[in-house]
C-alpha cells in the first residue's frame, strides 16, 4: 500500500469540568467527549527517500517539525526504523484553535494511517498509548464515539452512545488561547460552576435529549465568555431559533447546538448566517463507532 486517504473527525464536549490542578501544572479534568461527522481529509503517500513532508490548504498553518502530523509520522518512523517516509496532504475543514481537537485528530489519523500503510499491526490500544505522547486528546481521537475522559484527558472510558440528533457547529472569527483560558480559570477556580458529569452520563444512558441539554455544562465558559461575549450571543441565537441546548466546546470559541429535527436545524443555520457573527458554520450529525 503506497497511498492512503483518512478522515480525521472532530470532537465536541457535551460536559467539561476541571476538578483540580496538578503539581506539574496540568489540570485534572472530567469530560464527556463526543465525535461529530465534521472532518479533515488526509492523504498519505510513501516516499522512497525516507523524507517526511506536509502540505495543507490553509496557508497560515505551520507544516514544520512542530506540527502534530509531522510529530506523529516521525514517532512511528523512528520507533519502527522505517526506511520509507511519508508525504502528508491535509485538507483542513475543522475550525482551527476552536476547541474541537483539530490538531489532535489529524495526528491520530496519521498514526492510524501509517499503522495500516506499513502493516505495523498495532492495536488501537497500542496506538492510543503512543498518541498520548503527542497530546492528551490524541488517544480519544483514535477511540472516537462517546466517552468519559479523566486525568489530563488521557484516561478514557467508553459510555453509552449519544442519542442521535442534528448538531449545528459555529465558530466566530476569533481565536482563543487555551493557555490563557486555563490561567484565567486558575485565578477564580473556587467561584466557577462545576457541571454534574455523572448526572449527564445517566441522561445519555437514558437517551433523554431534553435532560442532556438541560444538564450540559462547560466550566470554561465562565472564563472564556467574559473575554469573548460573542460566544454567548451565538448560544442565544441558537436557542432563540429552536436549539434544545447550546454550549461552547472545549476552551472555545466554537459553539454547538443540538436540535430536535433537521428542518429546525436548517432554519437556525440560515438565521445564524444572517447575523454575520460566524466565520465557519456546519450542520452535521453525531458519530458513533460502537454500533
Coordinates of C-alpha atoms in Angstrom, one line a residue:
X1 CA 0.0 0.0 0.0
X2 CA 1.7 3.2 -1.2
X3 CA -1.0 5.7 -0.5
X4 CA -4.0 6.1 1.7
X5 CA -6.8 8.6 2.4
X6 CA -8.1 9.0 6.0
X7 CA -10.8 11.1 7.6
X8 CA -9.9 12.9 10.8
X9 CA -13.1 13.6 12.7
X10 CA -13.7 16.5 15.1
X11 CA -15.0 16.3 18.7
X12 CA -17.2 18.4 20.9
X13 CA -17.5 18.3 24.7
X14 CA -21.0 17.6 26.0
X15 CA -19.7 18.2 29.5
X16 CA -16.4 19.6 30.7
X17 CA -15.3 20.0 34.3
X18 CA -11.9 20.9 35.7
X19 CA -11.5 19.1 39.0
X20 CA -8.1 20.3 40.1
X21 CA -4.6 21.5 39.3
X22 CA -1.6 19.1 39.5
X23 CA 1.8 19.9 40.8
X24 CA 3.2 19.7 37.3
X25 CA 0.8 22.5 36.2
X26 CA -1.6 20.2 34.2
X27 CA -5.3 20.3 35.0
X28 CA -7.3 17.3 36.1
X29 CA -10.4 17.1 34.0
X30 CA -13.7 15.2 33.8
X31 CA -15.2 15.5 30.4
X32 CA -17.8 13.8 28.1
X33 CA -16.3 13.7 24.6
X34 CA -18.4 13.2 21.5
X35 CA -17.2 12.7 17.9
X36 CA -19.1 14.6 15.2
X37 CA -19.2 14.0 11.4
X38 CA -17.1 17.0 10.6
X39 CA -13.7 16.0 9.3
X40 CA -10.4 16.9 7.7
X41 CA -9.2 14.7 4.8
X42 CA -5.6 13.5 5.0
X43 CA -3.8 11.8 2.1
X44 CA -0.7 9.9 3.0
X45 CA 1.9 8.7 0.4
X46 CA 5.1 6.7 0.9
X47 CA 8.3 8.5 0.0
X48 CA 11.2 6.3 -1.2
X49 CA 13.9 8.7 0.1
X50 CA 12.6 8.4 3.7
X51 CA 11.6 12.0 3.9
X52 CA 8.6 13.3 5.9
X53 CA 6.8 16.4 4.5
X54 CA 3.4 18.0 4.6
X55 CA 1.2 20.4 2.6
X56 CA -2.1 21.9 3.6
X57 CA -4.9 24.0 2.0
X58 CA -4.5 26.7 4.8
X59 CA -1.5 28.9 4.3
X60 CA -1.4 30.1 7.9
X61 CA -0.9 26.5 9.3
X62 CA 2.7 25.6 10.0
X63 CA 4.0 22.4 8.4
X64 CA 7.3 22.1 10.2
X65 CA 8.6 19.9 12.9
X66 CA 6.2 21.4 15.5
X67 CA 3.1 20.2 13.5
X68 CA 1.4 17.3 15.3
X69 CA 1.1 15.4 12.0
X70 CA 4.8 15.6 11.4
X71 CA 5.5 14.5 15.0
X72 CA 3.2 11.6 14.7
X73 CA 4.8 10.4 11.5
X74 CA 8.3 10.8 13.0
X75 CA 7.3 8.9 16.1
X76 CA 6.3 5.8 14.1
X77 CA 9.2 6.1 11.6
X78 CA 11.8 6.2 14.4
X79 CA 10.3 3.5 16.6
X80 CA 9.9 1.0 13.7
X81 CA 13.0 2.2 11.9
X82 CA 11.1 2.6 8.7
X83 CA 13.3 3.1 5.6
X84 CA 10.5 4.9 3.7
X85 CA 8.9 8.2 4.8
X86 CA 5.6 9.8 4.0
X87 CA 4.2 12.9 2.3
X88 CA 1.1 14.3 4.0
X89 CA -1.6 16.3 2.3
X90 CA -4.0 17.9 4.7
X91 CA -7.4 19.2 3.5
X92 CA -8.5 21.2 6.6
X93 CA -12.2 21.7 7.4
X94 CA -12.3 21.5 11.2
X95 CA -12.0 25.0 12.6
X96 CA -8.5 25.8 13.9
X97 CA -7.9 26.7 17.6
X98 CA -11.5 26.2 18.2
X99 CA -11.9 23.6 21.0
X100 CA -12.6 20.7 18.6
X101 CA -9.3 18.8 18.8
X102 CA -8.5 19.6 15.1
X103 CA -4.7 19.1 15.5
X104 CA -5.1 16.1 17.7
X105 CA -7.4 14.3 15.4
X106 CA -5.1 14.9 12.4
X107 CA -2.2 13.4 14.4
X108 CA -4.5 10.4 15.3
X109 CA -5.3 9.9 11.6
X110 CA -1.5 9.8 10.8
X111 CA -0.9 7.1 13.4
X112 CA -3.9 5.1 12.2
X113 CA -3.0 5.6 8.5
X114 CA 0.7 4.7 8.9
X115 CA -0.1 1.7 11.0
X116 CA -2.2 0.4 8.1
X117 CA 0.1 1.5 5.3
X118 CA 3.2 0.0 6.8
X119 CA 1.4 -3.0 8.3
X120 CA 2.8 -2.3 11.8
X121 CA 0.0 -4.4 13.3
X122 CA -0.5 -2.1 16.3
X123 CA -3.9 -2.5 18.1
X124 CA -6.0 0.6 18.8
X125 CA -4.9 0.4 22.4
X126 CA -1.2 0.4 21.3
X127 CA -1.8 3.4 19.0
X128 CA -3.5 5.2 21.9
X129 CA -0.5 4.6 24.1
X130 CA 1.7 6.3 21.5
X131 CA -0.8 9.0 20.9
X132 CA -0.7 10.4 24.4
X133 CA 2.9 11.3 23.8
X134 CA 1.7 13.8 21.2
X135 CA -1.2 15.2 23.2
X136 CA -3.9 14.4 25.8
X137 CA -6.7 14.4 23.2
X138 CA -5.0 12.1 20.7
X139 CA -6.0 8.8 22.4
X140 CA -9.6 9.9 22.3
X141 CA -9.4 10.8 18.7
X142 CA -8.3 7.3 18.0
X143 CA -11.1 5.8 20.1
X144 CA -14.0 8.1 18.9
X145 CA -17.6 7.9 19.8
X146 CA -19.0 8.9 23.3
X147 CA -16.5 8.6 26.1
X148 CA -15.7 9.9 29.6
X149 CA -12.2 11.4 29.7
X150 CA -10.4 11.9 33.0
X151 CA -6.9 12.6 34.3
X152 CA -5.5 15.2 31.9
X153 CA -7.9 13.7 29.3
X154 CA -6.0 10.5 28.5
X155 CA -7.9 8.2 30.9
X156 CA -10.9 7.1 28.7
X157 CA -14.0 5.1 29.4
X158 CA -16.5 4.4 26.6
X159 CA -20.1 5.2 27.7
X160 CA -23.4 4.6 26.0
X161 CA -23.8 6.3 22.6
X162 CA -25.4 9.7 22.5
X163 CA -29.0 9.9 21.2
X164 CA -29.0 10.9 17.6
X165 CA -29.9 14.5 16.7
X166 CA -28.7 17.2 14.3
X167 CA -25.9 19.4 15.6
X168 CA -25.1 22.9 14.4
X169 CA -21.4 24.0 14.8
X170 CA -20.5 27.6 14.7
X171 CA -17.1 29.3 15.0
X172 CA -16.8 33.1 15.2
X173 CA -13.9 34.9 13.5
X174 CA -11.8 34.9 16.7
X175 CA -9.2 32.5 18.2
X176 CA -8.9 31.6 21.8
X177 CA -5.7 30.8 23.7
X178 CA -6.2 27.6 25.7
X179 CA -3.3 28.6 27.9
X180 CA -4.9 32.0 28.7
X181 CA -8.3 30.4 29.4
X182 CA -6.8 28.0 31.9
X183 CA -4.8 30.7 33.6
X184 CA -8.0 32.7 34.0
X185 CA -9.7 29.7 35.4
X186 CA -6.9 29.2 38.0
X187 CA -7.5 32.7 39.3
X188 CA -11.2 32.1 40.0
X189 CA -11.3 28.3 40.4
X190 CA -13.4 28.4 43.6
X191 CA -16.1 30.6 42.1
X192 CA -16.9 28.8 38.9
X193 CA -19.9 26.5 38.4
X194 CA -19.0 22.8 38.0
X195 CA -21.3 20.7 35.9
X196 CA -22.7 17.3 37.1
X197 CA -20.8 15.0 34.7
X198 CA -22.1 11.8 36.4
X199 CA -25.7 13.1 36.0
X200 CA -25.0 13.8 32.3
X201 CA -23.8 10.2 31.9
X202 CA -27.1 9.0 33.3
X203 CA -29.0 11.3 31.0
X204 CA -27.1 9.9 28.0
X205 CA -27.8 6.3 29.1
X206 CA -31.5 7.2 29.3
X207 CA -31.4 8.6 25.8
X208 CA -33.1 11.7 27.2
X209 CA -32.1 14.6 24.9
X210 CA -34.1 17.2 26.9
X211 CA -32.3 16.2 30.2
X212 CA -28.9 16.1 28.4
X213 CA -29.3 19.6 27.2
X214 CA -30.6 21.0 30.5
X215 CA -27.7 19.5 32.3
X216 CA -24.9 20.2 29.8
X217 CA -22.1 22.3 31.2
X218 CA -18.6 23.6 30.5
X219 CA -16.7 25.1 33.4
X220 CA -14.5 27.1 30.9
X221 CA -17.5 29.1 29.7
X222 CA -17.2 31.1 33.0
X223 CA -13.9 32.5 31.9
X224 CA -13.9 32.4 28.1
X225 CA -17.3 34.1 27.6
X226 CA -16.3 37.3 29.6
X227 CA -13.3 37.6 27.3
X228 CA -15.3 36.9 24.2
X229 CA -19.0 37.8 24.6
X230 CA -19.8 36.8 21.1
X231 CA -19.8 33.2 22.3
X232 CA -22.9 34.0 24.5
X233 CA -24.5 35.8 21.5
X234 CA -24.2 32.8 19.3
X235 CA -25.5 30.5 22.0
X236 CA -28.6 32.8 22.5
X237 CA -29.2 32.9 18.7
X238 CA -29.2 29.1 18.5
X239 CA -31.6 28.8 21.5
X240 CA -33.9 31.5 20.1
X241 CA -34.0 29.5 16.8
X242 CA -35.1 26.2 18.2
X243 CA -32.0 24.5 19.7
X244 CA -32.8 22.2 22.6
X245 CA -29.4 23.1 24.1
X246 CA -26.3 25.1 23.1
X247 CA -22.8 25.2 24.6
X248 CA -19.2 26.2 24.0
X249 CA -16.9 23.3 23.1
X250 CA -13.6 22.9 24.9
X251 CA -11.9 26.2 25.6
X252 CA -13.8 27.8 22.8
X253 CA -14.7 29.7 20.8
X254 CA -16.8 27.1 18.9
X255 CA -20.4 26.8 19.9
X256 CA -22.6 23.8 19.1
X257 CA -26.3 23.3 19.4
X258 CA -28.5 20.2 19.5
X259 CA -31.7 20.4 17.5
X260 CA -35.0 18.3 17.5
X261 CA -35.0 17.8 13.7
X262 CA -33.3 18.8 10.5
X263 CA -35.8 21.3 9.5
X264 CA -35.4 23.4 12.6
X265 CA -31.6 23.0 12.4
X266 CA -31.5 24.2 8.8
X267 CA -33.6 27.2 9.7
X268 CA -31.3 28.0 12.6
X269 CA -28.3 27.8 10.4
X270 CA -29.8 30.3 8.0
X271 CA -30.8 32.6 10.8
X272 CA -27.2 32.5 12.2
X273 CA -25.7 33.1 8.8
X274 CA -27.7 36.3 8.5
X275 CA -26.2 37.7 11.7
X276 CA -22.7 37.7 10.3
X277 CA -21.4 36.6 13.7
X278 CA -19.9 33.4 12.4
X279 CA -17.0 32.6 10.2
X280 CA -17.4 28.9 9.9
X281 CA -20.8 27.2 10.2
X282 CA -21.6 23.5 9.7
X283 CA -24.8 21.4 10.1
X284 CA -23.8 17.8 10.8
X285 CA -24.6 14.7 12.9
X286 CA -23.1 12.9 15.9
X287 CA -20.8 10.0 15.2
X288 CA -20.8 6.6 16.9
X289 CA -18.3 3.9 16.0
X290 CA -19.7 1.4 18.5
X291 CA -22.9 0.3 16.8

